[in-house]
PDB file of C-alpha atoms in Angstrom:
ATOM      1  CA  UNK A  11      33.283 -36.479 -31.405  1.00  0.00           C
ATOM      2  CA  UNK A  12      30.473 -36.173 -33.937  1.00  0.00           C
ATOM      3  CA  UNK A  13      28.013 -33.320 -33.980  1.00  0.00           C
ATOM      4  CA  UNK A  14      24.540 -34.068 -32.596  1.00  0.00           C
ATOM      5  CA  UNK A  15      21.747 -31.672 -33.507  1.00  0.00           C
ATOM      6  CA  UNK A  16      20.998 -28.739 -35.778  1.00  0.00           C
ATOM      7  CA  UNK A  17      23.382 -25.981 -36.780  1.00  0.00           C
ATOM      8  CA  UNK A  18      22.570 -22.555 -35.332  1.00  0.00           C
ATOM      9  CA  UNK A  19      21.925 -21.239 -38.845  1.00  0.00           C
ATOM     10  CA  UNK A  20      19.400 -24.011 -39.497  1.00  0.00           C
ATOM     11  CA  UNK A  21      17.702 -23.224 -36.178  1.00  0.00           C
ATOM     12  CA  UNK A  22      17.453 -19.530 -37.132  1.00  0.00           C
ATOM     13  CA  UNK A  23      16.031 -20.355 -40.536  1.00  0.00           C
ATOM     14  CA  UNK A  24      13.525 -22.642 -38.851  1.00  0.00           C
ATOM     15  CA  UNK A  25      11.888 -19.480 -37.502  1.00  0.00           C
ATOM     16  CA  UNK A  26      11.135 -18.199 -41.018  1.00  0.00           C
ATOM     17  CA  UNK A  27       7.513 -18.670 -42.192  1.00  0.00           C
ATOM     18  CA  UNK A  28       8.234 -21.255 -44.893  1.00  0.00           C
ATOM     19  CA  UNK A  29       4.556 -21.796 -45.748  1.00  0.00           C
ATOM     20  CA  UNK A  30       4.195 -18.108 -46.671  1.00  0.00           C
ATOM     21  CA  UNK A  31       7.385 -18.256 -48.709  1.00  0.00           C
ATOM     22  CA  UNK A  32       6.162 -21.405 -50.494  1.00  0.00           C
ATOM     23  CA  UNK A  33       2.909 -19.591 -51.321  1.00  0.00           C
ATOM     24  CA  UNK A  34       4.904 -16.764 -52.944  1.00  0.00           C
ATOM     25  CA  UNK A  35       7.032 -19.257 -54.881  1.00  0.00           C
ATOM     26  CA  UNK A  36       3.869 -20.877 -56.206  1.00  0.00           C
ATOM     27  CA  UNK A  37       2.327 -17.472 -56.999  1.00  0.00           C
ATOM     28  CA  UNK A  38       5.323 -16.440 -59.134  1.00  0.00           C
ATOM     29  CA  UNK A  39       6.202 -19.968 -60.342  1.00  0.00           C
ATOM     30  CA  UNK A  40       9.681 -19.642 -58.869  1.00  0.00           C
ATOM     31  CA  UNK A  41      10.467 -23.351 -58.987  1.00  0.00           C
ATOM     32  CA  UNK A  42       9.136 -23.953 -62.493  1.00  0.00           C
ATOM     33  CA  UNK A  43      11.675 -25.972 -64.502  1.00  0.00           C
ATOM     34  CA  UNK A  44      14.023 -26.121 -61.491  1.00  0.00           C
ATOM     35  CA  UNK A  45      15.425 -29.524 -60.539  1.00  0.00           C
ATOM     36  CA  UNK A  46      17.705 -28.950 -57.565  1.00  0.00           C
ATOM     37  CA  UNK A  47      18.396 -25.342 -56.523  1.00  0.00           C
ATOM     38  CA  UNK A  48      14.911 -24.373 -55.365  1.00  0.00           C
ATOM     39  CA  UNK A  49      13.821 -20.909 -54.203  1.00  0.00           C
ATOM     40  CA  UNK A  50      14.033 -21.912 -50.535  1.00  0.00           C
ATOM     41  CA  UNK A  51      17.656 -23.020 -50.993  1.00  0.00           C
ATOM     42  CA  UNK A  52      18.336 -19.752 -52.821  1.00  0.00           C
ATOM     43  CA  UNK A  53      16.837 -17.710 -49.970  1.00  0.00           C
ATOM     44  CA  UNK A  54      18.860 -19.545 -47.333  1.00  0.00           C
ATOM     45  CA  UNK A  55      22.112 -19.092 -49.252  1.00  0.00           C
ATOM     46  CA  UNK A  56      21.457 -15.362 -49.614  1.00  0.00           C
ATOM     47  CA  UNK A  57      20.528 -15.043 -45.912  1.00  0.00           C
ATOM     48  CA  UNK A  58      23.780 -16.831 -45.062  1.00  0.00           C
ATOM     49  CA  UNK A  59      25.673 -14.421 -47.322  1.00  0.00           C
ATOM     50  CA  UNK A  60      24.193 -11.435 -45.500  1.00  0.00           C
ATOM     51  CA  UNK A  61      24.737 -12.822 -41.997  1.00  0.00           C
ATOM     52  CA  UNK A  62      28.363 -13.721 -42.717  1.00  0.00           C
ATOM     53  CA  UNK A  63      29.046 -10.431 -44.553  1.00  0.00           C
ATOM     54  CA  UNK A  64      30.189 -12.005 -47.806  1.00  0.00           C
ATOM     55  CA  UNK A  65      31.566  -9.369 -50.165  1.00  0.00           C
ATOM     56  CA  UNK A  66      30.938 -11.081 -53.488  1.00  0.00           C
ATOM     57  CA  UNK A  67      29.512 -14.156 -55.126  1.00  0.00           C
ATOM     58  CA  UNK A  68      33.012 -15.589 -55.431  1.00  0.00           C
ATOM     59  CA  UNK A  69      33.642 -14.984 -51.708  1.00  0.00           C
ATOM     60  CA  UNK A  70      30.356 -16.677 -50.796  1.00  0.00           C
ATOM     61  CA  UNK A  71      31.077 -19.743 -52.929  1.00  0.00           C
ATOM     62  CA  UNK A  72      34.602 -20.030 -51.471  1.00  0.00           C
ATOM     63  CA  UNK A  73      33.130 -20.222 -47.955  1.00  0.00           C
ATOM     64  CA  UNK A  74      30.443 -22.696 -49.014  1.00  0.00           C
ATOM     65  CA  UNK A  75      33.002 -24.883 -50.798  1.00  0.00           C
ATOM     66  CA  UNK A  76      35.035 -25.058 -47.596  1.00  0.00           C
ATOM     67  CA  UNK A  77      31.997 -26.536 -45.842  1.00  0.00           C
ATOM     68  CA  UNK A  78      30.690 -28.717 -48.671  1.00  0.00           C
ATOM     69  CA  UNK A  79      29.736 -31.628 -46.403  1.00  0.00           C
ATOM     70  CA  UNK A  80      27.505 -29.358 -44.269  1.00  0.00           C
ATOM     71  CA  UNK A  81      25.481 -27.688 -47.045  1.00  0.00           C
ATOM     72  CA  UNK A  82      22.546 -30.076 -46.916  1.00  0.00           C
ATOM     73  CA  UNK A  83      22.327 -29.821 -43.120  1.00  0.00           C
ATOM     74  CA  UNK A  84      22.179 -26.036 -43.348  1.00  0.00           C
ATOM     75  CA  UNK A  85      19.310 -26.213 -45.860  1.00  0.00           C
ATOM     76  CA  UNK A  86      21.241 -25.168 -48.965  1.00  0.00           C
ATOM     77  CA  UNK A  87      20.788 -28.407 -50.879  1.00  0.00           C
ATOM     78  CA  UNK A  88      23.552 -30.360 -52.564  1.00  0.00           C
ATOM     79  CA  UNK A  89      24.228 -28.266 -55.624  1.00  0.00           C
ATOM     80  CA  UNK A  90      25.387 -24.747 -54.711  1.00  0.00           C
ATOM     81  CA  UNK A  91      27.835 -23.513 -57.314  1.00  0.00           C
ATOM     82  CA  UNK A  92      28.774 -20.087 -58.555  1.00  0.00           C
ATOM     83  CA  UNK A  93      27.078 -20.697 -61.888  1.00  0.00           C
ATOM     84  CA  UNK A  94      23.929 -22.073 -60.210  1.00  0.00           C
ATOM     85  CA  UNK A  95      23.674 -19.136 -57.838  1.00  0.00           C
ATOM     86  CA  UNK A  96      24.496 -16.581 -60.528  1.00  0.00           C
ATOM     87  CA  UNK A  97      21.845 -18.020 -62.836  1.00  0.00           C
ATOM     88  CA  UNK A  98      19.278 -18.112 -60.024  1.00  0.00           C
ATOM     89  CA  UNK A  99      20.001 -14.466 -59.169  1.00  0.00           C
ATOM     90  CA  UNK A 100      19.568 -13.566 -62.812  1.00  0.00           C
ATOM     91  CA  UNK A 101      16.380 -15.415 -63.723  1.00  0.00           C
ATOM     92  CA  UNK A 102      14.364 -15.773 -60.508  1.00  0.00           C
ATOM     93  CA  UNK A 103      11.509 -13.363 -60.041  1.00  0.00           C
ATOM     94  CA  UNK A 104      12.689 -10.886 -57.408  1.00  0.00           C
ATOM     95  CA  UNK A 105       9.085 -10.270 -56.328  1.00  0.00           C
ATOM     96  CA  UNK A 106       9.233 -13.573 -54.424  1.00  0.00           C
ATOM     97  CA  UNK A 107      11.958 -12.218 -52.160  1.00  0.00           C
ATOM     98  CA  UNK A 108      10.548  -8.678 -52.090  1.00  0.00           C
ATOM     99  CA  UNK A 109       7.116  -9.778 -50.892  1.00  0.00           C
ATOM    100  CA  UNK A 110       8.703 -12.161 -48.393  1.00  0.00           C
ATOM    101  CA  UNK A 111      10.684  -9.209 -47.010  1.00  0.00           C
ATOM    102  CA  UNK A 112       7.402  -7.319 -46.550  1.00  0.00           C
ATOM    103  CA  UNK A 113       5.950 -10.322 -44.733  1.00  0.00           C
ATOM    104  CA  UNK A 114       8.986 -10.412 -42.441  1.00  0.00           C
ATOM    105  CA  UNK A 115       8.712  -6.653 -41.805  1.00  0.00           C
ATOM    106  CA  UNK A 116       5.042  -7.156 -40.890  1.00  0.00           C
ATOM    107  CA  UNK A 117       5.987  -9.898 -38.452  1.00  0.00           C
ATOM    108  CA  UNK A 118       8.701  -7.684 -36.939  1.00  0.00           C
ATOM    109  CA  UNK A 119       6.213  -4.833 -36.544  1.00  0.00           C
ATOM    110  CA  UNK A 120       3.737  -7.137 -34.812  1.00  0.00           C
ATOM    111  CA  UNK A 121       6.462  -8.362 -32.454  1.00  0.00           C
ATOM    112  CA  UNK A 122       7.446  -4.777 -31.593  1.00  0.00           C
ATOM    113  CA  UNK A 123       3.917  -3.716 -30.629  1.00  0.00           C
ATOM    114  CA  UNK A 124       3.625  -1.969 -27.304  1.00  0.00           C
ATOM    115  CA  UNK A 125       1.357  -3.121 -24.502  1.00  0.00           C
ATOM    116  CA  UNK A 126      -1.421  -0.682 -25.513  1.00  0.00           C
ATOM    117  CA  UNK A 127      -1.500  -2.137 -29.029  1.00  0.00           C
ATOM    118  CA  UNK A 128       0.321   0.675 -30.804  1.00  0.00           C
ATOM    119  CA  UNK A 129       3.106  -0.306 -33.118  1.00  0.00           C
ATOM    120  CA  UNK A 130       6.555   0.949 -32.174  1.00  0.00           C
ATOM    121  CA  UNK A 131       7.600   0.739 -35.834  1.00  0.00           C
ATOM    122  CA  UNK A 132       5.226   3.010 -37.752  1.00  0.00           C
ATOM    123  CA  UNK A 133       5.751   4.433 -41.205  1.00  0.00           C
ATOM    124  CA  UNK A 134       8.419   3.370 -43.648  1.00  0.00           C
ATOM    125  CA  UNK A 135      11.217   0.936 -42.929  1.00  0.00           C
ATOM    126  CA  UNK A 136      14.506   1.584 -44.711  1.00  0.00           C
ATOM    127  CA  UNK A 137      17.573  -0.567 -45.220  1.00  0.00           C
ATOM    128  CA  UNK A 138      20.876   1.293 -45.369  1.00  0.00           C
ATOM    129  CA  UNK A 139      23.987   0.159 -47.181  1.00  0.00           C
ATOM    130  CA  UNK A 140      27.109   1.039 -45.216  1.00  0.00           C
ATOM    131  CA  UNK A 141      29.590   0.384 -47.996  1.00  0.00           C
ATOM    132  CA  UNK A 142      32.776   2.411 -47.607  1.00  0.00           C
ATOM    133  CA  UNK A 143      33.295   4.864 -50.465  1.00  0.00           C
ATOM    134  CA  UNK A 144      36.764   6.228 -51.271  1.00  0.00           C
ATOM    135  CA  UNK A 145      36.822   9.991 -51.765  1.00  0.00           C
ATOM    136  CA  UNK A 146      39.270  12.188 -53.622  1.00  0.00           C
ATOM    137  CA  UNK A 147      41.296  14.293 -51.142  1.00  0.00           C
ATOM    138  CA  UNK A 148      41.496  17.260 -53.517  1.00  0.00           C
ATOM    139  CA  UNK A 149      37.694  17.513 -53.663  1.00  0.00           C
ATOM    140  CA  UNK A 150      36.885  16.386 -50.145  1.00  0.00           C
ATOM    141  CA  UNK A 151      39.578  18.114 -48.077  1.00  0.00           C
ATOM    142  CA  UNK A 152      37.804  17.351 -44.821  1.00  0.00           C
ATOM    143  CA  UNK A 153      38.507  13.623 -45.252  1.00  0.00           C
ATOM    144  CA  UNK A 154      42.238  14.100 -44.653  1.00  0.00           C
ATOM    145  CA  UNK A 155      41.599  14.232 -40.914  1.00  0.00           C
ATOM    146  CA  UNK A 156      39.964  10.793 -40.967  1.00  0.00           C
ATOM    147  CA  UNK A 157      42.559   8.101 -40.349  1.00  0.00           C
ATOM    148  CA  UNK A 158      40.308   5.037 -40.347  1.00  0.00           C
ATOM    149  CA  UNK A 159      37.662   3.849 -42.730  1.00  0.00           C
ATOM    150  CA  UNK A 160      34.114   4.748 -41.813  1.00  0.00           C
ATOM    151  CA  UNK A 161      30.723   4.304 -43.356  1.00  0.00           C
TER     152      UNK A 161
END
């Protein structure tokens, strides 16, 4: 039985305001001298990495390699390699992605407005990293009672 329709990931990414992202790419010349791995492909790969909780670039590429025939259908393009992605992470202007994050936060705030027009998300928005950190038992004696990892 062959698959008919769009992948869920592609449907989710279809909700992103691509025109606004394209405007930022043009503003910062993000696709200048780029032949295949465009900024939009880069964004989608990084969104996929976050949603699937990839732990490293190598881990991400291993998952993508396992699904090589589906990359184009998910919006990643044909040429996603570790060297391509590493180079893109290194040389692309991060302001493209930063300003797009602010646009997305603005959209989220608008969506969370209450009936009387007041925003339910006022002030700063913070992202927290919940990476587990190993502690030395001799310095942090209170950790000896913890038997599972926590963040």
